[in-house]
Coordinates of C-alpha atoms in Angstrom, one line a residue:
M10 CA -1.2 -31.5 1.0
L11 CA -1.7 -28.1 2.6
I12 CA -4.2 -27.1 0.0
N13 CA -6.5 -30.1 0.8
K14 CA -6.9 -29.0 4.2
F15 CA -8.9 -25.9 3.1
E16 CA -11.7 -26.3 0.7
R17 CA -13.1 -23.0 -0.9
H18 CA -10.0 -21.1 -0.1
I19 CA -7.4 -19.3 -1.9
W20 CA -3.7 -19.0 -0.8
L21 CA -1.9 -15.5 -1.4
T22 CA 1.3 -14.3 -0.3
T23 CA 1.7 -11.1 2.0
S24 CA 5.0 -9.1 2.6
G25 CA 3.1 -6.6 5.0
S26 CA 4.4 -8.3 8.1
S27 CA 7.7 -8.9 9.4
Q28 CA 8.2 -12.1 7.4
Q29 CA 6.7 -13.3 4.1
K30 CA 3.9 -16.0 4.7
L31 CA 1.0 -17.6 3.0
V32 CA -2.6 -16.4 3.9
A33 CA -5.6 -18.6 3.5
L34 CA -8.7 -16.5 2.6
S35 CA -11.9 -18.2 2.1
K36 CA -14.5 -17.5 -0.9
D37 CA -16.8 -16.2 1.8
A38 CA -14.5 -13.7 3.2
L39 CA -13.3 -12.4 -0.3
L40 CA -17.0 -12.1 -1.3
A41 CA -17.9 -10.1 2.2
S42 CA -15.1 -7.7 1.5
A43 CA -16.1 -7.3 -2.2
Q44 CA -19.9 -6.5 -1.2
A45 CA -18.8 -4.0 1.4
V46 CA -16.4 -2.2 -1.1
N47 CA -19.1 -2.1 -4.0
H48 CA -21.4 -0.7 -1.5
H49 CA -18.9 2.1 -0.4
L50 CA -18.3 2.7 -4.1
Q51 CA -22.0 2.7 -5.1
A52 CA -20.8 0.0 -7.7
T53 CA -23.2 -1.2 -10.3
S54 CA -23.2 -3.2 -13.6
T55 CA -22.9 -0.1 -15.6
D56 CA -19.0 0.4 -14.1
I57 CA -16.1 -0.8 -16.0
W58 CA -13.1 -1.9 -13.7
I59 CA -9.6 -1.6 -15.1
N60 CA -7.5 -3.9 -13.1
P61 CA -3.6 -3.2 -13.3
L62 CA -3.0 -5.3 -10.2
P63 CA -1.7 -8.7 -10.4
L64 CA -4.2 -11.6 -9.4
F65 CA -1.9 -13.3 -7.2
H66 CA -2.3 -10.3 -5.0
V67 CA -5.4 -9.6 -2.9
G68 CA -5.8 -6.2 -4.4
G69 CA -6.1 -7.6 -8.1
L70 CA -8.2 -10.7 -6.9
A71 CA -10.5 -8.3 -5.1
I72 CA -11.4 -6.4 -8.2
Q73 CA -12.3 -9.4 -10.0
A74 CA -14.8 -10.3 -6.9
R75 CA -16.4 -7.1 -6.9
G76 CA -17.0 -7.3 -10.6
Y77 CA -18.7 -10.8 -10.2
L78 CA -21.1 -9.2 -7.6
S79 CA -22.0 -6.1 -9.2
G80 CA -22.2 -7.5 -13.0
A81 CA -19.5 -4.6 -13.7
A82 CA -17.1 -5.4 -16.5
V83 CA -13.4 -6.1 -15.4
D84 CA -10.6 -5.7 -17.9
T85 CA -7.3 -6.9 -16.6
F86 CA -4.1 -5.0 -17.7
A87 CA -2.1 -8.2 -17.9
T88 CA 1.2 -7.0 -19.1
K89 CA 4.1 -5.6 -17.2
W90 CA 3.3 -2.3 -15.6
S91 CA 3.6 0.5 -18.3
V92 CA 2.0 3.9 -17.3
R93 CA 1.5 4.8 -20.8
H94 CA 0.0 1.4 -21.7
F95 CA -2.3 1.5 -18.6
Y96 CA -3.5 5.1 -19.6
E97 CA -4.4 4.1 -23.0
M98 CA -6.3 1.4 -21.8
L99 CA -8.1 3.4 -19.4
L100 CA -9.0 5.8 -22.5
A101 CA -10.0 3.0 -25.0
K102 CA -12.0 1.1 -22.3
K103 CA -13.6 4.5 -20.9
G104 CA -12.9 2.7 -17.3
T105 CA -15.0 4.1 -14.4
L106 CA -13.0 2.5 -11.6
T107 CA -9.7 1.1 -11.0
A108 CA -7.2 0.5 -8.1
L109 CA -3.5 1.6 -8.0
V110 CA -0.5 1.7 -5.3
P111 CA 1.3 4.9 -4.7
A112 CA 4.1 4.1 -7.2
Q113 CA 1.6 3.8 -9.9
V114 CA 0.1 7.3 -8.9
Y115 CA 3.5 8.7 -9.0
D116 CA 4.1 7.5 -12.6
L117 CA 1.0 9.2 -13.5
V118 CA 1.8 12.5 -12.0
V119 CA 5.3 12.7 -12.8
N120 CA 4.2 12.1 -16.7
K121 CA 1.7 14.9 -16.2
L122 CA -1.3 12.4 -17.5
P123 CA -4.7 14.1 -16.8
A124 CA -7.5 11.9 -15.6
P125 CA -9.8 10.4 -18.3
K126 CA -13.3 11.8 -18.0
S127 CA -15.0 8.7 -17.5
L128 CA -13.1 7.7 -14.6
R129 CA -15.3 8.3 -11.2
A130 CA -12.8 6.5 -8.4
V131 CA -9.4 5.4 -8.0
I132 CA -8.7 3.3 -4.9
V133 CA -5.0 3.7 -3.9
G134 CA -3.6 1.0 -1.4
G135 CA -0.7 -1.2 -1.0
G136 CA 1.4 1.6 1.0
A137 CA 1.1 4.9 2.4
L138 CA 0.1 7.7 0.0
Q139 CA 1.9 11.0 0.5
G140 CA 0.0 14.2 0.8
S141 CA 2.0 15.9 -1.7
L142 CA 1.4 13.3 -4.2
Y143 CA -2.1 13.2 -3.5
T144 CA -2.6 16.9 -4.0
Q145 CA -0.9 16.9 -7.5
A146 CA -2.9 13.8 -8.7
R147 CA -6.0 15.6 -7.7
E148 CA -4.9 18.7 -9.7
L149 CA -4.5 16.5 -12.8
G150 CA -8.1 15.5 -12.0
W151 CA -7.6 11.9 -10.7
P152 CA -10.3 10.9 -8.2
L153 CA -8.3 9.2 -5.6
L154 CA -9.8 7.4 -2.7
P155 CA -6.9 6.6 -0.2
S156 CA -7.3 3.3 1.7
Y157 CA -5.8 1.4 4.3
G158 CA -6.3 -2.6 3.9
L159 CA -4.4 -5.9 4.0
T160 CA -4.4 -9.2 2.7
E161 CA -5.6 -10.6 6.0
C162 CA -8.9 -8.9 5.7
S163 CA -9.2 -9.7 2.0
S164 CA -8.5 -6.1 1.0
Q165 CA -9.9 -2.8 2.4
V166 CA -10.5 -2.0 6.0
A167 CA -10.8 1.9 5.5
T168 CA -11.4 3.9 2.5
A169 CA -11.9 7.7 1.7
S170 CA -15.6 8.4 0.7
L171 CA -16.9 9.3 -2.5
H172 CA -18.1 12.6 -1.0
S173 CA -14.3 13.3 -0.2
L174 CA -13.9 14.3 -4.0
S175 CA -15.9 17.4 -3.6
T176 CA -12.8 18.7 -2.0
S177 CA -9.1 19.0 -2.7
Q178 CA -8.1 18.3 1.1
F179 CA -6.4 14.9 1.9
P180 CA -9.5 12.9 3.1
P181 CA -10.1 11.0 6.2
L182 CA -10.3 7.0 5.9
E183 CA -14.0 5.6 6.8
I184 CA -14.0 2.1 8.3
L185 CA -16.0 0.0 6.2
P186 CA -19.3 -1.4 7.6
H187 CA -18.0 -5.2 7.3
V188 CA -15.1 -4.4 9.8
Q189 CA -14.9 -3.5 13.6
V190 CA -11.6 -1.8 14.5
K191 CA -10.1 -1.1 18.0
T192 CA -6.4 -0.5 19.1
N193 CA -4.6 -2.4 21.8
E194 CA -2.3 -1.0 24.4
K195 CA 0.3 -0.8 21.8
G196 CA -1.8 1.3 19.6
C197 CA -1.8 -1.3 17.1
F198 CA -5.2 -1.9 15.2
C199 CA -7.3 -5.2 16.1
L200 CA -9.7 -6.0 13.5
S201 CA -12.9 -8.3 13.6
S202 CA -14.6 -9.1 10.4
P203 CA -16.1 -11.9 8.2
A204 CA -13.6 -11.1 5.7
L205 CA -10.5 -12.2 7.9
L206 CA -8.1 -14.8 7.0
T207 CA -8.5 -18.3 8.2
A208 CA -4.9 -19.2 8.6
Y209 CA -1.2 -18.5 8.0
A210 CA 1.2 -21.1 6.4
S211 CA 5.0 -20.7 6.5
F212 CA 7.6 -23.3 5.4
K213 CA 9.9 -24.1 8.0
A214 CA 12.2 -27.2 8.8
E215 CA 11.2 -28.4 5.5
E216 CA 7.4 -28.6 6.6
W217 CA 4.5 -26.4 6.2
Q218 CA 3.4 -25.0 9.6
L219 CA 0.0 -23.5 10.1
I220 CA -0.7 -20.6 12.5
Y221 CA -4.4 -19.6 13.2
P222 CA -3.9 -15.8 14.2
V223 CA -7.7 -14.7 14.9
A224 CA -8.4 -15.2 18.6
E225 CA -11.9 -14.8 19.8
G226 CA -12.7 -13.2 16.4
W227 CA -10.1 -10.7 16.6
L228 CA -6.9 -10.3 14.6
V229 CA -4.0 -8.1 16.1
T230 CA -2.1 -6.2 13.1
E231 CA 1.3 -4.6 13.2
D232 CA -0.3 -1.5 12.0
V233 CA -0.4 1.5 14.2
G234 CA -2.8 4.6 14.5
T235 CA -5.8 6.1 16.0
L236 CA -9.5 5.9 15.7
H237 CA -12.1 8.5 16.0
H238 CA -15.9 7.5 15.6
N239 CA -15.8 5.7 12.3
L240 CA -12.9 7.3 10.9
L241 CA -9.1 5.7 10.9
K242 CA -5.8 7.2 11.1
L243 CA -2.8 5.2 9.9
K244 CA 0.5 6.3 11.2
G245 CA 2.6 3.5 10.2
R246 CA 3.9 0.0 11.1
K247 CA 5.5 -0.8 14.3
G248 CA 8.9 -0.8 12.5
D249 CA 8.3 2.8 11.1
F250 CA 8.9 4.3 14.7
I251 CA 12.6 4.0 15.3
K252 CA 15.3 5.8 17.5
I253 CA 18.4 7.4 16.3
G254 CA 20.8 8.3 18.7
G255 CA 18.1 8.2 21.4
E256 CA 15.8 10.6 19.4
N257 CA 12.5 9.3 18.3
V258 CA 11.8 9.4 14.5
E259 CA 8.8 8.6 12.2
V260 CA 10.3 7.2 9.2
G261 CA 7.0 7.9 7.1
R262 CA 7.3 11.8 7.8
L263 CA 10.9 11.5 6.2
E264 CA 9.5 9.4 3.4
E265 CA 6.9 12.2 2.9
I266 CA 9.6 14.9 2.7
L267 CA 11.6 13.0 0.1
E268 CA 8.4 12.2 -1.8
G269 CA 7.8 16.0 -2.0
I270 CA 11.4 16.9 -3.2
K271 CA 11.1 14.2 -5.8
L272 CA 7.9 15.6 -7.2
E273 CA 9.3 19.1 -7.0
Q274 CA 12.3 18.3 -8.9
G275 CA 10.4 15.8 -11.4
I276 CA 12.5 13.0 -11.0
H277 CA 11.5 10.0 -12.8
T278 CA 14.1 7.4 -11.5
D279 CA 13.5 5.2 -8.4
M280 CA 14.8 6.7 -5.2
V281 CA 13.8 5.7 -1.6
L282 CA 14.7 6.0 2.2
G283 CA 16.0 3.2 4.4
A284 CA 16.3 3.1 8.0
I285 CA 19.2 0.7 8.4
P286 CA 20.3 -0.6 11.9
D287 CA 23.5 1.0 13.2
E288 CA 25.7 0.0 16.2
R289 CA 26.3 3.4 17.2
L290 CA 23.2 5.2 16.7
G291 CA 20.6 2.2 16.7
Y292 CA 19.3 3.3 13.2
A293 CA 20.8 5.6 10.5
I294 CA 19.1 7.1 7.5
H295 CA 20.3 5.9 4.2
L296 CA 19.3 6.8 0.4
F297 CA 19.0 4.3 -2.2
S298 CA 18.8 5.6 -5.8
T299 CA 19.0 4.1 -9.2
T300 CA 21.0 7.3 -10.3
P301 CA 24.2 8.5 -9.1
L302 CA 22.9 12.0 -9.4
V303 CA 21.5 12.5 -6.0
Q304 CA 23.4 15.4 -4.6
S305 CA 20.7 18.1 -5.1
V306 CA 18.1 15.8 -3.6
Q307 CA 20.2 14.9 -0.5
T308 CA 20.9 18.6 -0.1
L309 CA 17.6 19.5 -0.1
Y310 CA 16.4 16.9 2.1
D311 CA 18.9 17.4 4.7
Q312 CA 18.0 21.1 4.8
R313 CA 14.3 20.1 5.9
V314 CA 15.0 17.5 8.5
L315 CA 16.4 17.7 12.0
P316 CA 20.2 17.1 12.1
F317 CA 20.0 13.3 13.3
E318 CA 17.6 12.5 10.5
R319 CA 20.1 13.5 7.7
I320 CA 21.3 11.0 5.2
R321 CA 24.3 9.3 6.3
K322 CA 25.1 7.0 3.2
V323 CA 24.0 6.7 -0.2
H324 CA 23.6 3.3 -2.2
I325 CA 23.5 3.3 -5.9
L326 CA 21.4 0.2 -7.2
Q327 CA 20.6 -1.1 -10.6
A328 CA 17.1 -1.5 -9.1
I329 CA 15.1 -0.7 -5.8
P330 CA 14.0 -3.8 -4.3
R331 CA 10.3 -4.0 -4.7
S332 CA 7.4 -6.6 -4.9
P333 CA 5.6 -7.2 -8.1
L334 CA 3.1 -4.6 -6.8
K335 CA 5.8 -2.0 -6.5
K336 CA 5.8 -2.3 -2.6
L337 CA 9.3 -1.4 -1.0
L338 CA 11.0 -4.7 0.3
R339 CA 12.6 -3.0 3.2
G340 CA 14.2 -6.1 4.5
E341 CA 16.2 -6.4 1.2
L342 CA 17.1 -2.9 1.7
I343 CA 18.7 -3.6 5.1
R344 CA 20.6 -6.8 3.4
L345 CA 21.9 -4.7 0.7
A346 CA 23.1 -2.0 2.9
S347 CA 25.0 -4.5 5.2
Q348 CA 26.8 -5.7 2.1
S349 CA 28.2 -2.5 1.5
Y350 CA 29.9 -1.9 4.7

């Protein structure tokens, strides 16, 4: 069996790349990451982690490893995500540290929940945190530390510093000491770290196929960005940069515009943009929503973008396709859009 070839390893799924695969992480890799993050957060045995992330995801598993090394208590929020139940647990347990994905931060903000006084840091990962959402969360007192990480590096690569909480400005991300980062000729991040994966596994032709992506100590990612000294700025994934009618478009910028409108309007329902392949234009922007009441949002959005970036089609869905961590499944959006033509 596949699992027998890798002692002291755990297999986790990842949907961050172009296709889903299993990632083999060693115990040593997970602990190397946990030690670096504990140092960055100045975590001690007096801390209380509240873990709302699933343990089959690296974000949730990494919290357990950090608690193991620091001696901190870890209380796991084991039920299906509920912003109210999570908030009540934070208050009851007097949590000092937690980790969230942007969708969970949005739930806290749209419900206008103030941060508990006991809480000193919230790592935000699993997707890009938009500036408008960061600002509103900070106004409610949430001590957010945006981060960049991936399953293949056992969690975080770069994270905002605790010192960044002294201002309200969106913070830069500091590369953690256990990781070396460089960019290749395409602008993609390349990582070297003791926290890197051992192998990928994908199931093809009725058998498991192993891939060893770390070459000469480096892993090439699909994430694009820039470096300045020990600071990292993520621009997006390779697939986030598209052309519409020959014009270059950064999808992340459009998503930030929509996110700002949703916050302005106090929208609780799920609503996202999708870059959908289009025979004539190359790509077209579609809006996916769980409510048909989208006209005001579409009007505001179209007023704030260039003509070729406007929404060309609206899809009403029962649910937006997301992973258990609320990460948007873009491939599924494309499939759903193709079915509606």
